[in-house]
Every structure is written in structure tokens, then in C-alpha cells.
Amino acid sequence: MARDRLSAQEREELEAVRARLNQQLQLVTGVSPSSSADTQTDERPTLLAKANNCPCEDEVHPSNGWRPMPHHLSKAELWERIRQEAQMDASSEPALASNLFSTILVHPNLEKSMAFLLANKLANPTMLGMQLMRLISEAYEDDAGLIEACMADLQAVYDRDPACDSFSQAMLYFKGFQAIQCQRVAHWLWRKGRKALALAIQSRMSEAFHVDIHPAAQLGRGLLIDHATGVVIGETAVVGDNVSMLHHVTLGGSGTGRGVRHPTVGNGVLLGAGVTVLGPITVGAGSKVGAGSVVVSDIPCHSVAVGVPARIIKRDIVKEPVKEMDQCTDYILDYTI
């Protein structure tokens, strides 16, 4: 009921109920309802630890977090591989030669190439490409973890997306990968206190890629957002390592509070196309959520969930959902024709 339609007595009763609820909340959580969002977001590392509190015996399982694998390339090897792929494409398709030269072949390293690529994707008449390129280069110079995460994401796309034939293909043409790298730069700005510019980059990223990820959201390494159109990740969301998600996935908030109000997604989770996860809940490591599901309660580790609202139909799965990227099996337990 709208407040302006309440009588004076009803308003007094409503305020009394609200005061009692706030007092109970403070007693239970030890956190004042008026605490700032920045203070309460300290809960997020604890929530991620909870989501990942199911270690596997296999230490290289995706749910145990990102780590270099024997087949992964070093930074120098990856950059040389990208250059070789670009040279081959330029030779076989002369119409692309100018683009490949200016984006990859003219640059001395991966950082400079990514800065040029992302700046040109985000540039508009009021946010100039040269300014953005200097900004992104500054971010890469200041935080080596940004380019390390970029390499992990690139390797994840190459490993998990059967439509990806080369590293340069993912780097140049896969907007999910590009959007993640833009968010990483925006998150760097957010941590530096440059929130206005971080939000401006978020806005341009949403316009350019149709992917809306708040700069305060925390993203792990080795992420794959396949197709990516319509993906939304809110301010207090946390996404672990080795997560794969398809288009139209939403990690949305619930309520108007200033604390954690978005989901925490553990390592090695697969979110199918159109999955919606709402509120401060956790999706446990190594789990799989079926396409079109709406998740409004916690999902334990290594489970399969599907439906509206989502319900758990399998537990203790030993498969690696993010490696198989299989959105069809495990959802039908029995049926009769």
C-alpha cells in the first residue's frame, strides 16, 4: 500500500513494526541497518568461501579454483601465438589486413593490444579512444593481475567454447570476453575511488556489448560468457573462478538494503541460457543450473538444479559442468512416452 494512502494511525503502526524489525536485524547480525554498502561488502569473501567449501580430491578440478594447466601457454607464448594467427588471417583475407595490423601486429605486447582493442570498442564522441587507451594501459601497468585474468579468460574461451578455433578469434570477435575485460578495468577504477569514470565505462560497455556488469562486482579468473547478450551482474555479486554462463543470465539483487543483496557463485559453476539468480544466495561450487531456471534459494556444491523456482534434482555429481558445457543431460531423471 502506498504510504500516502495510509491513515496517521496506520503510518505510526508501520513505523513501529519497521523499528522492531530493524532492532531484531541488528541483534541477529550485529550490523546496523544504516551501515554503508562499502562496509557490508566485506561479507563477500566469506560468502565466496562458503560457496566453495566443498574441496574435491582432484586438485585440478575447476571447482577448486583457477590454476595454470600443462597445456596453458605462458604470456610470451600466448602473445606469439596470437600474432601468428593474425598474420595467417591477414594473408588469407586481405580485407582484414588493416584491422589485424592496427589491433594486433603493430603492438609490442598483449597489454598494448588489449588497450587498443577495448578503447576502440568503448570510444564514442565524448569518450575519446586515445584517452581510453591511455587509461586502460595505466590499469594494466598498475595491476599485473588484470592481464593475468585476461589470459585466464582467453584460455577458458579457447578450452570450453567449441565455436572458438583460435585465441585471436576470441580476443577480436567474442564480445563476452571483451565485456569481461572492460569490467575488470572498471573494477580497477572503482577500487581506486574513481567511481564516476567506472560507471561511465559500465554504461558504454552495456551499450557496446549488451552486457551490464556493475564495476563493483567481483569476478574470478577463467570466466566464459558465451554469446553474452543480455547478461546482467549486479553491484554486490561475486563470481568465482572457472565459471561458465550463457546469454541472458541475470545475477540480480533483491531489496533496497545497502548490504550484500546479489548472488555469490562458486568456482566451476555452469549457468545455462536465461538463468536468473536473485538475492544474496549462494550457488555452490561445481554445480549446474538448467536453462531458464529461476534460483531464489541456496544451491549446494556439485548439484544440478532446474525449474521455476529451481529445485535440486541431483547431488554429489562428479562431472565437471564447465568443461562439458552440456545443457541437456542430467535434467530428466525418468520419463514415460
Tab-separated table of C-alpha atoms in Angstrom:
chain	number	residue	atom	x	y	z
A	1	MET	CA	0.000	0.000	0.000
A	2	ALA	CA	1.335	3.443	-0.869
A	3	ARG	CA	2.378	5.433	2.200
A	4	ASP	CA	0.345	8.476	1.180
A	5	ARG	CA	-2.819	6.364	1.284
A	6	LEU	CA	-2.279	5.305	4.915
A	7	SER	CA	-4.007	6.974	7.839
A	8	ALA	CA	-1.946	8.599	10.580
A	9	GLN	CA	-2.554	5.638	12.907
A	10	GLU	CA	-1.565	3.119	10.210
A	11	ARG	CA	1.625	5.069	9.492
A	12	GLU	CA	2.540	5.013	13.193
A	13	GLU	CA	1.931	1.248	13.342
A	14	LEU	CA	4.018	0.720	10.198
A	15	GLU	CA	6.933	2.723	11.621
A	16	ALA	CA	6.734	0.780	14.878
A	17	VAL	CA	6.915	-2.540	13.010
A	18	ARG	CA	9.840	-1.283	10.946
A	19	ALA	CA	11.692	-0.162	14.087
A	20	ARG	CA	11.205	-3.570	15.736
A	21	LEU	CA	12.422	-5.400	12.611
A	22	ASN	CA	15.489	-3.178	12.352
A	23	GLN	CA	16.287	-3.779	16.021
A	24	GLN	CA	15.928	-7.560	15.592
A	25	LEU	CA	18.103	-7.466	12.479
A	26	GLN	CA	20.814	-5.573	14.350
A	27	LEU	CA	20.724	-8.057	17.234
A	28	VAL	CA	20.970	-11.080	14.936
A	29	THR	CA	23.615	-9.838	12.521
A	30	GLY	CA	25.469	-7.305	14.616
A	31	VAL	CA	25.239	-4.885	11.673
A	32	SER	CA	23.405	-1.605	11.821
A	33	PRO	CA	20.808	-1.163	9.033
A	34	SER	CA	22.313	2.249	8.345
A	35	SER	CA	25.792	0.816	7.652
A	36	SER	CA	27.278	1.793	4.328
A	37	ALA	CA	27.422	-0.588	1.364
A	38	ASP	CA	31.221	-0.402	1.341
A	39	THR	CA	31.357	-1.692	4.920
A	40	GLN	CA	28.932	-4.537	4.354
A	41	THR	CA	30.547	-5.737	1.146
A	42	ASP	CA	33.332	-7.077	3.372
A	43	GLU	CA	30.990	-10.056	3.786
A	44	ARG	CA	31.604	-11.118	0.192
A	45	PRO	CA	34.899	-13.016	0.680
A	46	THR	CA	33.196	-15.018	3.432
A	47	LEU	CA	30.242	-15.785	1.173
A	48	LEU	CA	32.550	-16.935	-1.615
A	49	ALA	CA	34.420	-19.178	0.814
A	50	LYS	CA	31.061	-20.654	1.802
A	51	ALA	CA	30.147	-21.296	-1.834
A	52	ASN	CA	33.493	-23.022	-2.408
A	53	ASN	CA	33.521	-25.009	0.833
A	54	CYS	CA	33.464	-28.389	-0.885
A	55	PRO	CA	37.010	-29.270	-1.973
A	56	CYS	CA	37.443	-32.065	-4.493
A	57	GLU	CA	40.047	-34.792	-4.240
A	58	ASP	CA	41.198	-33.860	-7.733
A	59	GLU	CA	43.173	-30.676	-7.143
A	60	VAL	CA	42.806	-29.552	-10.771
A	61	HIS	CA	39.012	-29.795	-10.710
A	62	PRO	CA	37.510	-26.425	-11.812
A	63	SER	CA	35.633	-26.121	-8.519
A	64	ASN	CA	38.982	-25.857	-6.734
A	65	GLY	CA	39.680	-22.549	-8.464
A	66	TRP	CA	41.803	-21.315	-11.320
A	67	ARG	CA	45.303	-22.657	-11.770
A	68	PRO	CA	47.613	-22.979	-14.786
A	69	MET	CA	47.326	-26.316	-16.593
A	70	PRO	CA	50.064	-28.126	-18.532
A	71	HIS	CA	48.524	-27.136	-21.870
A	72	HIS	CA	48.200	-23.448	-20.956
A	73	LEU	CA	50.542	-21.050	-22.705
A	74	SER	CA	52.836	-18.596	-20.975
A	75	LYS	CA	52.320	-14.903	-21.593
A	76	ALA	CA	55.085	-14.777	-24.211
A	77	GLU	CA	53.853	-17.970	-25.895
A	78	LEU	CA	50.257	-16.739	-25.954
A	79	TRP	CA	51.205	-13.396	-27.490
A	80	GLU	CA	53.353	-15.087	-30.147
A	81	ARG	CA	50.500	-17.483	-30.930
A	82	ILE	CA	48.044	-14.586	-31.323
A	83	ARG	CA	50.446	-12.763	-33.649
A	84	GLN	CA	50.927	-15.867	-35.791
A	85	GLU	CA	47.172	-16.370	-36.062
A	86	ALA	CA	46.692	-12.704	-37.021
A	87	GLN	CA	49.391	-12.931	-39.700
A	88	MET	CA	47.783	-16.031	-41.198
A	89	ASP	CA	44.348	-14.382	-41.253
A	90	ALA	CA	45.767	-11.212	-42.808
A	91	SER	CA	47.406	-13.245	-45.573
A	92	SER	CA	44.298	-15.319	-46.317
A	93	GLU	CA	41.823	-12.429	-46.050
A	94	PRO	CA	43.338	-9.128	-47.288
A	95	ALA	CA	40.174	-7.212	-46.342
A	96	LEU	CA	41.071	-7.826	-42.694
A	97	ALA	CA	44.758	-6.994	-43.003
A	98	SER	CA	44.439	-3.363	-41.923
A	99	ASN	CA	42.288	-4.230	-38.912
A	100	LEU	CA	44.597	-7.055	-37.813
A	101	PHE	CA	47.687	-4.901	-38.235
A	102	SER	CA	46.328	-1.976	-36.210
A	103	THR	CA	44.790	-4.160	-33.484
A	104	ILE	CA	47.472	-6.837	-33.030
A	105	LEU	CA	50.514	-6.838	-35.287
A	106	VAL	CA	51.678	-3.273	-34.653
A	107	HIS	CA	51.717	-3.686	-30.867
A	108	PRO	CA	54.680	-4.989	-28.819
A	109	ASN	CA	52.715	-6.999	-26.261
A	110	LEU	CA	49.287	-8.251	-25.171
A	111	GLU	CA	48.661	-5.309	-22.827
A	112	LYS	CA	49.043	-2.698	-25.568
A	113	SER	CA	46.937	-4.727	-27.984
A	114	MET	CA	44.115	-5.192	-25.450
A	115	ALA	CA	44.207	-1.496	-24.521
A	116	PHE	CA	43.837	-0.526	-28.196
A	117	LEU	CA	41.076	-3.081	-28.797
A	118	LEU	CA	38.965	-2.194	-25.759
A	119	ALA	CA	39.431	1.552	-26.210
A	120	ASN	CA	38.113	1.365	-29.757
A	121	LYS	CA	35.155	-0.740	-28.647
A	122	LEU	CA	34.209	1.745	-25.905
A	123	ALA	CA	35.029	5.003	-27.669
A	124	ASN	CA	32.316	7.490	-28.568
A	125	PRO	CA	32.289	11.208	-29.452
A	126	THR	CA	32.644	12.241	-25.796
A	127	MET	CA	34.907	9.412	-24.567
A	128	LEU	CA	37.834	9.505	-26.956
A	129	GLY	CA	39.707	6.391	-27.954
A	130	MET	CA	43.161	7.787	-27.166
A	131	GLN	CA	42.108	8.779	-23.662
A	132	LEU	CA	40.611	5.360	-23.020
A	133	MET	CA	43.686	3.609	-24.401
A	134	ARG	CA	45.950	5.522	-22.007
A	135	LEU	CA	43.589	4.753	-19.134
A	136	ILE	CA	43.480	1.008	-19.856
A	137	SER	CA	47.260	0.894	-20.318
A	138	GLU	CA	47.621	2.612	-16.937
A	139	ALA	CA	45.402	-0.034	-15.349
A	140	TYR	CA	47.465	-2.878	-16.830
A	141	GLU	CA	50.699	-1.255	-15.676
A	142	ASP	CA	49.377	-0.695	-12.161
A	143	ASP	CA	47.859	-4.154	-11.630
A	144	ALA	CA	49.525	-7.153	-13.293
A	145	GLY	CA	46.596	-9.273	-12.139
A	146	LEU	CA	44.380	-7.677	-14.789
A	147	ILE	CA	46.348	-9.099	-17.705
A	148	GLU	CA	46.781	-12.424	-15.890
A	149	ALA	CA	42.991	-12.649	-15.523
A	150	CYS	CA	42.653	-11.670	-19.194
A	151	MET	CA	44.923	-14.562	-20.191
A	152	ALA	CA	42.937	-16.964	-17.989
A	153	ASP	CA	39.659	-15.809	-19.574
A	154	LEU	CA	41.125	-16.186	-23.058
A	155	GLN	CA	42.298	-19.701	-22.269
A	156	ALA	CA	38.863	-20.534	-20.838
A	157	VAL	CA	37.121	-19.467	-24.042
A	158	TYR	CA	39.542	-21.492	-26.162
A	159	ASP	CA	39.151	-24.580	-23.957
A	160	ARG	CA	35.378	-24.556	-23.424
A	161	ASP	CA	33.753	-22.967	-26.480
A	162	PRO	CA	33.672	-25.423	-29.405
A	163	ALA	CA	32.982	-22.493	-31.743
A	164	CYS	CA	36.369	-20.964	-30.900
A	165	ASP	CA	39.126	-22.034	-33.302
A	166	SER	CA	41.892	-19.651	-32.220
A	167	PHE	CA	42.937	-17.258	-29.465
A	168	SER	CA	42.842	-14.282	-31.812
A	169	GLN	CA	39.279	-15.140	-32.792
A	170	ALA	CA	38.130	-14.998	-29.169
A	171	MET	CA	40.100	-11.834	-28.496
A	172	LEU	CA	38.865	-9.920	-31.529
A	173	TYR	CA	35.303	-11.106	-32.028
A	174	PHE	CA	33.833	-12.605	-28.829
A	175	LYS	CA	32.012	-9.835	-27.013
A	176	GLY	CA	31.614	-11.852	-23.825
A	177	PHE	CA	35.387	-11.956	-23.424
A	178	GLN	CA	35.710	-8.278	-24.306
A	179	ALA	CA	32.978	-7.250	-21.870
A	180	ILE	CA	34.668	-9.087	-19.004
A	181	GLN	CA	37.949	-7.269	-19.696
A	182	CYS	CA	36.157	-3.914	-19.737
A	183	GLN	CA	34.553	-4.724	-16.379
A	184	ARG	CA	37.953	-5.646	-14.937
A	185	VAL	CA	39.266	-2.201	-15.859
A	186	ALA	CA	36.113	-0.557	-14.447
A	187	HIS	CA	36.553	-2.562	-11.235
A	188	TRP	CA	40.142	-1.309	-11.005
A	189	LEU	CA	38.820	2.249	-11.252
A	190	TRP	CA	36.147	1.510	-8.648
A	191	ARG	CA	38.762	0.268	-6.182
A	192	LYS	CA	40.806	3.418	-6.830
A	193	GLY	CA	37.827	5.550	-5.828
A	194	ARG	CA	37.224	6.763	-9.404
A	195	LYS	CA	33.610	5.655	-9.336
A	196	ALA	CA	32.191	8.191	-11.803
A	197	LEU	CA	34.540	7.016	-14.560
A	198	ALA	CA	33.944	3.367	-13.641
A	199	LEU	CA	30.197	3.874	-14.048
A	200	ALA	CA	30.736	5.678	-17.360
A	201	ILE	CA	32.648	2.671	-18.664
A	202	GLN	CA	29.890	0.366	-17.420
A	203	SER	CA	27.348	2.411	-19.347
A	204	ARG	CA	29.388	2.313	-22.561
A	205	MET	CA	30.038	-1.404	-22.102
A	206	SER	CA	26.312	-2.022	-21.819
A	207	GLU	CA	25.678	-0.039	-24.992
A	208	ALA	CA	28.508	-1.661	-26.964
A	209	PHE	CA	28.137	-5.294	-25.876
A	210	HIS	CA	24.620	-5.547	-24.379
A	211	VAL	CA	26.325	-6.830	-21.228
A	212	ASP	CA	25.724	-4.918	-17.992
A	213	ILE	CA	28.156	-5.761	-15.169
A	214	HIS	CA	28.464	-3.320	-12.294
A	215	PRO	CA	32.058	-2.184	-11.687
A	216	ALA	CA	31.821	-3.169	-8.003
A	217	ALA	CA	31.016	-6.808	-8.853
A	218	GLN	CA	33.862	-9.209	-8.131
A	219	LEU	CA	34.800	-11.613	-10.928
A	220	GLY	CA	37.170	-14.550	-10.666
A	221	ARG	CA	39.525	-15.888	-13.324
A	222	GLY	CA	38.865	-18.242	-16.184
A	223	LEU	CA	35.379	-16.908	-16.974
A	224	LEU	CA	33.404	-17.711	-20.101
A	225	ILE	CA	30.299	-15.737	-21.022
A	226	ASP	CA	29.157	-17.412	-24.232
A	227	HIS	CA	27.227	-15.195	-26.688
A	228	ALA	CA	26.778	-12.795	-23.738
A	229	THR	CA	23.801	-10.771	-24.993
A	230	GLY	CA	21.560	-9.733	-22.113
A	231	VAL	CA	23.868	-10.745	-19.260
A	232	VAL	CA	23.343	-8.651	-16.103
A	233	ILE	CA	25.509	-8.887	-12.959
A	234	GLY	CA	24.695	-6.594	-10.056
A	235	GLU	CA	26.781	-4.486	-7.705
A	236	THR	CA	27.389	-6.875	-4.799
A	237	ALA	CA	27.573	-10.075	-6.853
A	238	VAL	CA	30.602	-12.359	-6.591
A	239	VAL	CA	31.555	-14.825	-9.323
A	240	GLY	CA	34.253	-17.403	-8.578
A	241	ASP	CA	36.883	-18.927	-10.857
A	242	ASN	CA	36.192	-21.148	-13.883
A	243	VAL	CA	32.524	-20.137	-14.176
A	244	SER	CA	30.701	-20.514	-17.488
A	245	MET	CA	27.432	-18.799	-18.304
A	246	LEU	CA	25.324	-18.385	-21.398
A	247	HIS	CA	23.347	-15.433	-22.745
A	248	HIS	CA	20.587	-13.719	-20.756
A	249	VAL	CA	21.930	-14.829	-17.382
A	250	THR	CA	20.989	-12.458	-14.560
A	251	LEU	CA	22.668	-12.265	-11.168
A	252	GLY	CA	20.178	-9.840	-9.722
A	253	GLY	CA	19.550	-8.146	-6.414
A	254	SER	CA	16.611	-8.310	-4.071
A	255	GLY	CA	15.502	-5.499	-1.795
A	256	THR	CA	16.721	-1.948	-1.312
A	257	GLY	CA	19.173	-2.570	1.527
A	258	ARG	CA	22.749	-1.336	1.388
A	259	GLY	CA	24.380	-4.667	2.218
A	260	VAL	CA	25.042	-7.737	0.082
A	261	ARG	CA	21.910	-8.246	-1.995
A	262	HIS	CA	23.207	-10.164	-5.024
A	263	PRO	CA	24.231	-13.811	-5.534
A	264	THR	CA	27.572	-15.457	-4.858
A	265	VAL	CA	28.515	-18.045	-7.489
A	266	GLY	CA	31.174	-20.585	-6.557
A	267	ASN	CA	34.031	-21.937	-8.659
A	268	GLY	CA	33.324	-24.163	-11.633
A	269	VAL	CA	29.591	-23.393	-11.931
A	270	LEU	CA	27.658	-23.648	-15.211
A	271	LEU	CA	24.668	-21.308	-15.609
A	272	GLY	CA	22.567	-22.183	-18.651
A	273	ALA	CA	20.936	-19.746	-21.045
A	274	GLY	CA	18.398	-17.472	-19.398
A	275	VAL	CA	19.144	-18.459	-15.810
A	276	THR	CA	18.058	-15.879	-13.225
A	277	VAL	CA	19.615	-15.942	-9.759
A	278	LEU	CA	18.071	-13.459	-7.332
A	279	GLY	CA	19.098	-12.183	-3.922
A	280	PRO	CA	22.010	-12.799	-1.539
A	281	ILE	CA	22.118	-16.553	-2.078
A	282	THR	CA	24.981	-18.899	-2.925
A	283	VAL	CA	25.376	-21.302	-5.811
A	284	GLY	CA	27.831	-23.919	-4.619
A	285	ALA	CA	30.991	-24.817	-6.496
A	286	GLY	CA	30.778	-27.361	-9.300
A	287	SER	CA	27.002	-27.015	-9.703
A	288	LYS	CA	24.888	-26.726	-12.845
A	289	VAL	CA	21.677	-24.724	-13.284
A	290	GLY	CA	19.405	-25.544	-16.216
A	291	ALA	CA	18.436	-23.033	-18.877
A	292	GLY	CA	15.548	-20.760	-17.960
A	293	SER	CA	15.634	-21.590	-14.255
A	294	VAL	CA	14.923	-19.037	-11.523
A	295	VAL	CA	17.084	-19.569	-8.440
A	296	VAL	CA	15.846	-17.975	-5.197
A	297	SER	CA	17.464	-20.248	-2.588
A	298	ASP	CA	20.936	-21.663	-1.965
A	299	ILE	CA	22.218	-24.496	-4.143
A	300	PRO	CA	24.757	-26.834	-2.527
A	301	CYS	CA	28.041	-27.780	-4.147
A	302	HIS	CA	28.132	-30.281	-7.021
A	303	SER	CA	24.375	-30.259	-7.571
A	304	VAL	CA	22.051	-29.964	-10.547
A	305	ALA	CA	19.078	-27.602	-10.275
A	306	VAL	CA	16.318	-26.757	-12.716
A	307	GLY	CA	12.885	-25.167	-12.773
A	308	VAL	CA	10.907	-22.106	-11.694
A	309	PRO	CA	11.661	-21.860	-8.882
A	310	ALA	CA	14.731	-24.049	-9.263
A	311	ARG	CA	14.817	-27.285	-7.312
A	312	ILE	CA	17.713	-29.677	-6.826
A	313	ILE	CA	17.341	-32.894	-8.805
A	314	LYS	CA	20.859	-34.314	-8.421
A	315	ARG	CA	23.549	-34.078	-5.777
A	316	ASP	CA	27.201	-35.002	-5.497
A	317	ILE	CA	27.798	-35.004	-9.237
A	318	VAL	CA	31.334	-35.926	-10.243
A	319	LYS	CA	31.250	-34.383	-13.703
A	320	GLU	CA	32.791	-31.025	-14.441
A	321	PRO	CA	29.890	-28.964	-15.855
A	322	VAL	CA	32.020	-26.075	-17.107
A	323	LYS	CA	34.277	-28.408	-19.107
A	324	GLU	CA	31.432	-30.361	-20.707
A	325	MET	CA	29.175	-27.303	-21.273
A	326	ASP	CA	26.272	-29.753	-21.593
A	327	GLN	CA	22.904	-28.062	-21.125
A	328	CYS	CA	20.779	-31.112	-21.968
A	329	THR	CA	21.787	-34.075	-19.800
A	330	ASP	CA	21.173	-34.531	-16.062
A	331	TYR	CA	17.846	-32.679	-16.108
A	332	ILE	CA	15.460	-35.542	-16.924
A	333	LEU	CA	15.673	-38.336	-14.376
A	334	ASP	CA	12.843	-40.505	-15.718
A	335	TYR	CA	10.064	-40.190	-18.213
A	336	THR	CA	7.397	-42.238	-19.997
A	337	ILE	CA	6.209	-41.792	-23.548
